[in-house]
Short mmCIF file of C-alpha atoms in Angstrom, two decimals:
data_model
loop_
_atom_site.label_atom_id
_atom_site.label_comp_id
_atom_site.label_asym_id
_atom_site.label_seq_id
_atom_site.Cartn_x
_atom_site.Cartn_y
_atom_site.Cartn_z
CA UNK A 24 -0.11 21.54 -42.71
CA UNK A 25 3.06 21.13 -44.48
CA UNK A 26 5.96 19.11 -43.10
CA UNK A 27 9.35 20.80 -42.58
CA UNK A 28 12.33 20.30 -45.90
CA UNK A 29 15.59 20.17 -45.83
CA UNK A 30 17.76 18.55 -43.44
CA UNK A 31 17.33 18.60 -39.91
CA UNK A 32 19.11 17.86 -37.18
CA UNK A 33 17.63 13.85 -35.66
CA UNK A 34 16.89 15.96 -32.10
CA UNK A 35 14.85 18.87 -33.64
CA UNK A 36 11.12 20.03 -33.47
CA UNK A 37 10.73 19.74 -36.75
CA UNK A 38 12.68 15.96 -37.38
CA UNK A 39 10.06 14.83 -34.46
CA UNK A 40 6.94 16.04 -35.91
CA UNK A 41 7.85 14.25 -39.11
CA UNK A 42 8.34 10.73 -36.86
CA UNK A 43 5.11 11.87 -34.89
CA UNK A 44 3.54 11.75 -38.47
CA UNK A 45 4.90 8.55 -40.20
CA UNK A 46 2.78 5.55 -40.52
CA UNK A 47 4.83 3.60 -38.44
CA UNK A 48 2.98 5.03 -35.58
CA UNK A 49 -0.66 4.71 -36.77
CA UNK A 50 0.55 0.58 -37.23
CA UNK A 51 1.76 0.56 -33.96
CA UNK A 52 -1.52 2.27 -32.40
CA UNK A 53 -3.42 -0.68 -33.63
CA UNK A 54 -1.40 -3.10 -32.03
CA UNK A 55 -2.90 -5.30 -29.69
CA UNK A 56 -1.30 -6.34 -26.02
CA UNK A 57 -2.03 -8.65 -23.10
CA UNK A 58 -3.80 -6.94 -20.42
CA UNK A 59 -2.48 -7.42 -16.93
CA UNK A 60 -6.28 -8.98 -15.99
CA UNK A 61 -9.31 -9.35 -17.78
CA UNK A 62 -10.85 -10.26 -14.79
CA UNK A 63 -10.32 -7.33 -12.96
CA UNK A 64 -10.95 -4.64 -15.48
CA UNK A 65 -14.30 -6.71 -16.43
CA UNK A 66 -15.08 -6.40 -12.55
CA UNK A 67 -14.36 -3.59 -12.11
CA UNK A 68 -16.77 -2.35 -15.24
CA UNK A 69 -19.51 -4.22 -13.99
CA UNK A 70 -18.88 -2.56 -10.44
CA UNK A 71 -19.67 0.99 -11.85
CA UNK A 72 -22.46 -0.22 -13.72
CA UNK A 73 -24.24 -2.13 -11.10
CA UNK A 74 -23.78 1.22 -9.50
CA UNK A 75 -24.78 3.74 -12.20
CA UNK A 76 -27.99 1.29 -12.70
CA UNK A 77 -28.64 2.08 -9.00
CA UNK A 78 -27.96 5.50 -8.54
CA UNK A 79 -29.32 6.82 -11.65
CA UNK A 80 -32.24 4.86 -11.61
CA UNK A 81 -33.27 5.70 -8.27
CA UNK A 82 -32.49 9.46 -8.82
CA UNK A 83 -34.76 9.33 -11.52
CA UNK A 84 -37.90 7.98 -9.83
CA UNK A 85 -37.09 10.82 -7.08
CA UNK A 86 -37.64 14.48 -7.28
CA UNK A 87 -34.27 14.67 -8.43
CA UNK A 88 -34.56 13.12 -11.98
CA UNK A 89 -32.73 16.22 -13.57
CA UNK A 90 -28.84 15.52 -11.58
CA UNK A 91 -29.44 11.52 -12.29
CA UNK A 92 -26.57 11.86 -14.86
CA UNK A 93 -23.98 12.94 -12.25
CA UNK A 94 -24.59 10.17 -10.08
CA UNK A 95 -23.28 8.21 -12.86
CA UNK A 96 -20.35 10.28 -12.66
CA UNK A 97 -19.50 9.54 -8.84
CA UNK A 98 -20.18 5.97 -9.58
CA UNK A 99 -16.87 6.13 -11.83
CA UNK A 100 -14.88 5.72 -8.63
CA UNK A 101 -14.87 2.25 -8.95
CA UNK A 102 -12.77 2.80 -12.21
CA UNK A 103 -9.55 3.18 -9.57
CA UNK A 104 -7.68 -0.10 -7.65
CA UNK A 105 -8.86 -2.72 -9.02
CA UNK A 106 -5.53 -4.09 -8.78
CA UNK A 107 -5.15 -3.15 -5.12
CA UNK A 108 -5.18 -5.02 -2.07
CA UNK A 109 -8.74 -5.27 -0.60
CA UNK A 110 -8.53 -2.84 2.68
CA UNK A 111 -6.28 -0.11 0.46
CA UNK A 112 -8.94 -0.30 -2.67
CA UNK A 113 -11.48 1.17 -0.30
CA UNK A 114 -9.27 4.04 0.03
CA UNK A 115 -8.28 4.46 -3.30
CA UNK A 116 -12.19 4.61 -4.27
CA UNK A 117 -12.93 7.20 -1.43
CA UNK A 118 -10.12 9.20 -3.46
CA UNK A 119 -11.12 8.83 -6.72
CA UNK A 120 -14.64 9.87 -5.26
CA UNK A 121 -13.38 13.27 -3.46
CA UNK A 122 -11.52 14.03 -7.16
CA UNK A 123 -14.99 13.78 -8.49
CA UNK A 124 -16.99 15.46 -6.20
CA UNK A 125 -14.81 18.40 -5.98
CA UNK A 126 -14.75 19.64 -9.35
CA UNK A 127 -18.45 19.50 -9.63
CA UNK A 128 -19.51 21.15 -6.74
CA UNK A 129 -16.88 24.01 -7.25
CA UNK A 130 -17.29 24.62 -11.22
CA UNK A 131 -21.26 24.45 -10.74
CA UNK A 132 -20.39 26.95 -7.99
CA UNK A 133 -18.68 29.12 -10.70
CA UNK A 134 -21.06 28.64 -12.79
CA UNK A 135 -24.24 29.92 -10.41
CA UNK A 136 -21.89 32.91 -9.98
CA UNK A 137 -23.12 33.61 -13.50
CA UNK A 138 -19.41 33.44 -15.33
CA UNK A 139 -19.81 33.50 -19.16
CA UNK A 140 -18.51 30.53 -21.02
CA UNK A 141 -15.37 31.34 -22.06
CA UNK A 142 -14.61 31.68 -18.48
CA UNK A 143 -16.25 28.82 -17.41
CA UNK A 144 -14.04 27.28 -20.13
CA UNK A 145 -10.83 28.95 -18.68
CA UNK A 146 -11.59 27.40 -14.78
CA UNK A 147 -12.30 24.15 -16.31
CA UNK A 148 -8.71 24.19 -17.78
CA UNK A 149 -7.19 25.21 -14.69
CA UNK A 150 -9.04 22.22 -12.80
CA UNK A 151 -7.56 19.90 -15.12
CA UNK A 152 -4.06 20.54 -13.93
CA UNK A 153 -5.12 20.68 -10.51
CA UNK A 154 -6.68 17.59 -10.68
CA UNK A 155 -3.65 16.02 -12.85
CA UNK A 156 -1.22 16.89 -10.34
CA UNK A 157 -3.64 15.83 -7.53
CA UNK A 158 -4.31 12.15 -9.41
CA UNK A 159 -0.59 12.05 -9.28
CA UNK A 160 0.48 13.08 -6.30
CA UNK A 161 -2.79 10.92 -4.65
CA UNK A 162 -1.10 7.76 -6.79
CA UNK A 163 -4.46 7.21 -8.38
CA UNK A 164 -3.05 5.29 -11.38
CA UNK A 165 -4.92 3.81 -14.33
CA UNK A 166 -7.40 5.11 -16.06
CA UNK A 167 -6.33 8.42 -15.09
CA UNK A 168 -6.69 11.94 -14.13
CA UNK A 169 -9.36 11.70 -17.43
CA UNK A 170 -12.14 10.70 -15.91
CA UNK A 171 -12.11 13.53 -13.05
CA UNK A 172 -11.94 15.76 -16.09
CA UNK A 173 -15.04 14.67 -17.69
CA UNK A 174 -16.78 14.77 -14.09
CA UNK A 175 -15.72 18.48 -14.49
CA UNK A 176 -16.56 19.13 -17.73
CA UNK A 177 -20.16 18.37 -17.12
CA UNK A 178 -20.36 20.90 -13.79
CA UNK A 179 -19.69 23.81 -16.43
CA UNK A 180 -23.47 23.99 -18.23
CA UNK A 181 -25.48 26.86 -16.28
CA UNK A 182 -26.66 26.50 -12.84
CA UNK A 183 -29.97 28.84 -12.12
CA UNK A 184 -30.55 28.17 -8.03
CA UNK A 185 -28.48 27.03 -5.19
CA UNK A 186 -30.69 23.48 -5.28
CA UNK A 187 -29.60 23.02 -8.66
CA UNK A 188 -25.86 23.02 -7.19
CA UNK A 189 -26.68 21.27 -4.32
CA UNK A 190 -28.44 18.09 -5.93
CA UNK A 191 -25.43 18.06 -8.88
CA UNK A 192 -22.68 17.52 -5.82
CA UNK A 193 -25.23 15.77 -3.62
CA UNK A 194 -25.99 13.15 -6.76
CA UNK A 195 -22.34 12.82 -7.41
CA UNK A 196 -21.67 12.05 -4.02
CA UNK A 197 -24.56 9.55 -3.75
CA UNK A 198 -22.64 7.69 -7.04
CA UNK A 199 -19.59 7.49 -5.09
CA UNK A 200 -20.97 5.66 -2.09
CA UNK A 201 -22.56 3.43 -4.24
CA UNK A 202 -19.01 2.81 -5.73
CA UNK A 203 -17.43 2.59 -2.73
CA UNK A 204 -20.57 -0.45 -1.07
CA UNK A 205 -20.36 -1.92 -4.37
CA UNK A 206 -16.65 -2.47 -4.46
CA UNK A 207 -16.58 -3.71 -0.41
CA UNK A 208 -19.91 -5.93 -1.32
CA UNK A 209 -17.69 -7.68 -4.63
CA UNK A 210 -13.74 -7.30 -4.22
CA UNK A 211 -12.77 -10.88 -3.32
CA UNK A 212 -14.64 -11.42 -6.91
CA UNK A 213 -11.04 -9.62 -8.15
CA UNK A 214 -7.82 -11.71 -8.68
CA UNK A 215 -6.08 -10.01 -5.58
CA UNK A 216 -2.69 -11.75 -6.61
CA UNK A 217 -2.02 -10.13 -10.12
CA UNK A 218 0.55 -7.13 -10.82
CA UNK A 219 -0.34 -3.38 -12.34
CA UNK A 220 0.69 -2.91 -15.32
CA UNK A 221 3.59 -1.42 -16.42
CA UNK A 222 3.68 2.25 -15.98
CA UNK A 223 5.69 3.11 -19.70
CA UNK A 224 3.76 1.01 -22.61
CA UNK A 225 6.92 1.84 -25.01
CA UNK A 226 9.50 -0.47 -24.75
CA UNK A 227 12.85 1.22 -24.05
CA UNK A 228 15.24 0.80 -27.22
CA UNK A 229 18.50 -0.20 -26.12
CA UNK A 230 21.07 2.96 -25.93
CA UNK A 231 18.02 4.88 -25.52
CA UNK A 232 17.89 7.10 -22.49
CA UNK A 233 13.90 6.91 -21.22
CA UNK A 234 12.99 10.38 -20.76
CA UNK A 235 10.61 11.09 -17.71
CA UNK A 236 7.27 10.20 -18.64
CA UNK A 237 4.71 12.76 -19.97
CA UNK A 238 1.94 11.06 -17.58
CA UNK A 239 0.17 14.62 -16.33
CA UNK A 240 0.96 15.67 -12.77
CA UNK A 241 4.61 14.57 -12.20
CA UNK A 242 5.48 18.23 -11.81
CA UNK A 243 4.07 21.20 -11.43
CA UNK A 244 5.50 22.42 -14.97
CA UNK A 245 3.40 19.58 -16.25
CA UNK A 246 0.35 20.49 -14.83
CA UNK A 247 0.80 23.66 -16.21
CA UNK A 248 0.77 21.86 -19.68
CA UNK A 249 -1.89 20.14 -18.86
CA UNK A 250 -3.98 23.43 -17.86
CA UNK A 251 -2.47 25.11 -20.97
CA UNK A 252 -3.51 22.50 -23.28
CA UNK A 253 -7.04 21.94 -21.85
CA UNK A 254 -7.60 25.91 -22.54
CA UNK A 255 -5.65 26.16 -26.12
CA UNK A 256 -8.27 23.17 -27.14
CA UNK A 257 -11.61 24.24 -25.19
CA UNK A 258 -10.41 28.01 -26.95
CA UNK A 259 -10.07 26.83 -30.47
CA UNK A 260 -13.35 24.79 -30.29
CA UNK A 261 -15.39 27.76 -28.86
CA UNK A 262 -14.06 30.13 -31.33
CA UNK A 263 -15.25 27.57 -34.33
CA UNK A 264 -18.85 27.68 -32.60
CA UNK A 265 -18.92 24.27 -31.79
CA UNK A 266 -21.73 23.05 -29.15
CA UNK A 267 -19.03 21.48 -26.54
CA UNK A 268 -16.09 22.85 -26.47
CA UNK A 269 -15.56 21.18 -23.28
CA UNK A 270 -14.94 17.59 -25.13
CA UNK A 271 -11.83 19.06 -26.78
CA UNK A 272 -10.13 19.73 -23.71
CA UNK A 273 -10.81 16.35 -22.73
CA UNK A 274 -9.42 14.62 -25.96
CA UNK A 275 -6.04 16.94 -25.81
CA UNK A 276 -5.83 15.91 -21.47
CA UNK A 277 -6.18 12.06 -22.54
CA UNK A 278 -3.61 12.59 -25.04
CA UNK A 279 -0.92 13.66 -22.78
CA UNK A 280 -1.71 10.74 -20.55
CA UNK A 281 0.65 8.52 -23.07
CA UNK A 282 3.78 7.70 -21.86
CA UNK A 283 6.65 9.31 -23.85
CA UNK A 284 6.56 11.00 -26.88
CA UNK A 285 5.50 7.71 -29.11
CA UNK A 286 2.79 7.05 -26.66
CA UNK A 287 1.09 10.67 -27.01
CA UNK A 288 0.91 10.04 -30.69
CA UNK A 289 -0.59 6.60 -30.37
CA UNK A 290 -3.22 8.06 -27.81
CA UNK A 291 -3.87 10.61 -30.57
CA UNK A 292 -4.53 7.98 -33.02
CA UNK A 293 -6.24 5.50 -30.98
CA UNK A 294 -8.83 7.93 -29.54
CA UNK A 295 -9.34 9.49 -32.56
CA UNK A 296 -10.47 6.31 -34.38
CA UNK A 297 -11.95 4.84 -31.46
CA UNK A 298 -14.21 8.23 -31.49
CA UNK A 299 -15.53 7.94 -34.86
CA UNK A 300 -16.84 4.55 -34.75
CA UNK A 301 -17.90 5.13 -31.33
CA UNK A 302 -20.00 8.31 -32.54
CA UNK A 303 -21.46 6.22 -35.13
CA UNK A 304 -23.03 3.89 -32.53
CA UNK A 305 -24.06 6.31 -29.77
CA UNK A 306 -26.01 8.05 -33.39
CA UNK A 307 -27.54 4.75 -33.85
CA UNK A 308 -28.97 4.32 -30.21
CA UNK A 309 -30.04 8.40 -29.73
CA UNK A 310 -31.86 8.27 -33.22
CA UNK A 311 -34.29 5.44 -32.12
CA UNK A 312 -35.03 8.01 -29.19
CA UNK A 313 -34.57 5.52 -26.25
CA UNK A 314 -36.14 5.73 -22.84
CA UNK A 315 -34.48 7.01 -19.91
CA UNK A 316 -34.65 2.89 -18.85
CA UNK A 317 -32.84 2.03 -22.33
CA UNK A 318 -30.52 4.59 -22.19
CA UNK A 319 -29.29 3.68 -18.54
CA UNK A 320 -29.36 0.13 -19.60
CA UNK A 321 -26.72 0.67 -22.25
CA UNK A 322 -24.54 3.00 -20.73
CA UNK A 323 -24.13 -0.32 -18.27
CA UNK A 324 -23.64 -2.75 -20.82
CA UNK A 325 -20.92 0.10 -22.48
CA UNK A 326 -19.37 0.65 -19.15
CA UNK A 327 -18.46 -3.00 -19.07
CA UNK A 328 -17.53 -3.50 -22.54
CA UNK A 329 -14.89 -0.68 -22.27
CA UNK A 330 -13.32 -1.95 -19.25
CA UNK A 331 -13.19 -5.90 -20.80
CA UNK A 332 -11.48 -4.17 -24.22
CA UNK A 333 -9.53 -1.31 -23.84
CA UNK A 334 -6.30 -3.17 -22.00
CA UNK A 335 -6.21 -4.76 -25.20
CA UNK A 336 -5.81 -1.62 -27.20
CA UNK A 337 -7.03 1.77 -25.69
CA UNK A 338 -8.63 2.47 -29.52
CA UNK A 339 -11.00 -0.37 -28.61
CA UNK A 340 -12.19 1.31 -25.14
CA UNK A 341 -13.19 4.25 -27.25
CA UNK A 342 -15.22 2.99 -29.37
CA UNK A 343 -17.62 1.83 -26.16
CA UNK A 344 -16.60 4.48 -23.93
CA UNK A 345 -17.85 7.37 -26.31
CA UNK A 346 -21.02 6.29 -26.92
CA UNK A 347 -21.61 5.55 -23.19
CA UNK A 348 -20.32 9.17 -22.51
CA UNK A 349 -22.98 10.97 -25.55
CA UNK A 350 -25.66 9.04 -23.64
CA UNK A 351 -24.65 9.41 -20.15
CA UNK A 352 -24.57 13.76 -21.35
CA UNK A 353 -27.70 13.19 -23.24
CA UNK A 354 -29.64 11.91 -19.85
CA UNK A 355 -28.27 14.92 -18.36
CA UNK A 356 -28.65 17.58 -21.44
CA UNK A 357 -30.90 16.33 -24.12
CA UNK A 358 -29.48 16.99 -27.56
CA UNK A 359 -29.36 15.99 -30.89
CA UNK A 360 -28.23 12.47 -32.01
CA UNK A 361 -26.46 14.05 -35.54
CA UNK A 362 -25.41 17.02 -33.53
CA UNK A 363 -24.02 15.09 -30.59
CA UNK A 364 -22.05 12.42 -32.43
CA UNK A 365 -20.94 14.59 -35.45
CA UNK A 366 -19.29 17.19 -32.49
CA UNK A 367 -17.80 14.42 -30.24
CA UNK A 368 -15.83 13.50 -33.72
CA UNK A 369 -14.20 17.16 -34.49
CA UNK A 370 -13.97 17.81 -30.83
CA UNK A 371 -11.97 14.79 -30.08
CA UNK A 372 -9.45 15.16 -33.06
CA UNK A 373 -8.91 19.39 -32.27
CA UNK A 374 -7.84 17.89 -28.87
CA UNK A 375 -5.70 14.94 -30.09
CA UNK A 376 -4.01 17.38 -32.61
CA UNK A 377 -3.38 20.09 -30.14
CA UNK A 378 -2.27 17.60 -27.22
CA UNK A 379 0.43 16.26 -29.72
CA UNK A 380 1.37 19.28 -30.78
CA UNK A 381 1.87 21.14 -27.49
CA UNK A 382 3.87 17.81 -26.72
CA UNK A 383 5.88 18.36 -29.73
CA UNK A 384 6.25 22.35 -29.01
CA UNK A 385 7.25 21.80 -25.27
CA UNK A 386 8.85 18.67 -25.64
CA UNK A 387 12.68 17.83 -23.68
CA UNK A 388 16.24 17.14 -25.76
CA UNK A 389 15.73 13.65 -23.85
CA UNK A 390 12.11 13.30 -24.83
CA UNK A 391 12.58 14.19 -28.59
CA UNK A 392 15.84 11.91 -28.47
CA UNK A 393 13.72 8.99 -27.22
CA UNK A 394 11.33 9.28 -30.46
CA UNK A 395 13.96 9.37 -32.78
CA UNK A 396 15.33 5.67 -31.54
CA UNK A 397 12.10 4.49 -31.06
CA UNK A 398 11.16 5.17 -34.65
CA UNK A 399 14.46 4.12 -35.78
CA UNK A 400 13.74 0.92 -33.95
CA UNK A 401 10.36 0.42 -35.75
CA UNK A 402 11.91 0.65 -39.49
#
């Protein structure tokens, strides 16, 4: 794509894609920080996994082996609070738990109606604004109205009987309440004294106006770009014949999650790097052709790894979180390890590219204002 000549005014479209693009940003999306608690996040991975071990497991011992995958999903509940108090984290998981349930049972529902996939595409992007604007308004916080997204995203393979829809919600549920014991068994384990962290990662450069953050699900017209992006990805993917379509929506969705302009483009960066060394490893583990045992066995060792790394730079939580997410979707839909990997990579860069540019297109005076400083700042 070639960058905009001649001069241009310091507010413009194009003047902000050419900051978007400038190395300065890749160096600062490989930055490192202080996260508010190790302890917590480490807890709070081990939590889920405990969880997923138990859910999973026993779902696959049961009649029910083929939905033991989405009781890994409702087991991400335990993801949300972990820096609340004790009696409101209980809530907070019961939330995060309905956000996941709810999009499963309803796009499996769509999808035993017998829609074709571009539809089934289309309702997956409109859930992900819902469920943006509901993880907002809900004050769900960190890590985000992602992770109800990728519950979704796996409701939107083929359902061929009402049991079929009834053990994917009934597993995800299950997950949840395993979340939700686990977390009342193990909170005081959490350091029940330490702040969130700060909502807006980019410092504010002085003179700078902060611009309302771009965090999906302040307002409706932002749910709206969520929806819009989720589609415009999922779209482009489906029309290049790619096998999951679905993951782009879900790369351009965690892009928008960055605070700011500066922060979408780091996201972009981060989880695009993140995803190609993360592919590389889940390739590694699929090729030996694990056991179901193995498989669950990592994704719990992953789980924990993300949460203990990715406060210190979100790039790092990808490269653990992708390869737990290819081999929580292969226990669930059995594919190919080259296949898998290789389409996680180009799925997660179409999204990146079209969340930042949809930020770009749709982005405020006050928003594209805020780059310029910040990039003037970085010089």
């Amino acid at each position: 794509m070639a960058l905009p000549t001649g001069p241009l005014l310091p507010s413009s479209h194009g003047h902000a894609l050419r900051q978007a693009l400038a190395s300065a940003r890749l160096r600062e999306s490989l930055s490192l920080q202080r996260p508010a608690s190790l302890r917590n996040a480490t807890i709070a991975g081990a939590q889920v996994a405990l969880a997923v071990i138990l859910v999973a497991g026993l779902l696959h011992v049961s009649p029910w082996a083929q939905v033991a995958g989405f009781g890994g999903l409702g087991a991400l509940a335990a993801l949300f609070g972990r820096f609340a108090p004790l009696a409101r984290r209980r809530g907070v998981v019961l939330k995060a738990g309905a956000l996941l349930v709810m999009p499963v049972a309803l796009l499996s529902l769509l999808a035993w109606s017998g829609l074709g996939p571009v539809a089934m595409l289309l309702a997956l992007s409109a859930m992900a604004g819902l469920l943006a604007s509901l993880a907002h308004r809900m004050q769900m916080g960190a890590p985000g109205a992602v992770i109800f997204i990728f519950a979704a995203s796996a409701a939107i393979s083929p359902v061929d009987s009402a049991l079929v829809l009834a053990g994917r919600a009934g597993a995800t549920v299950l997950g949840v309440a395993a979340a939700w014991l686990l977390c009342l068994l193990t909170d005081r384990l959490r350091d029940l004294e330490v702040a969130p962290p700060a909502a807006t990662p980019v410092q504010a450069t002085a003179g700078a106006r902060a611009p309302k953050p771009l965090t999906p699900g302040y307002a409706p017209v932002q749910s709206a770009r969520v929806a819009l992006c989720a589609a415009l990805a999922a779209l482009l993917a489906h029309a290049a014949g790619w096998a999951h379509p679905a993951w782009a929506s879900i790369g351009a969705v965690a892009v928008l999650q960055g605070a700011h302009l500066p922060g979408t483009v780091h996201r972009g960066w981060q989880r695009t790097l993140g995803t190609v060394v993360g592919a590389g490893i889940a390739w590694v583990i699929l090729s030996s052709e694990p056991s179901f045992w193995t498989l669950l066995l990592a994704v719990a060792v992953l789980q924990v790894l993300t949460e203990a790394v990715i406060g210190f730079n979100y790039a790092l939580g990808q490269i653990f979180v992708t390869p737990m997410a290819l081999l929580m979707t292969n226990m669930a839909h059995h594919g190919e390890a080259a296949e898998m990997a290789l389409s996680r990579i180009f799925d997660t860069t179409l999204g990146a590219a079209v969340g930042i540019v949809l930020a770009l297109v749709l982005s405020s005076l006050d928003e594209r204002v805020y780059l310029a400083r910040h990039h003037g700042r970085a010089q």
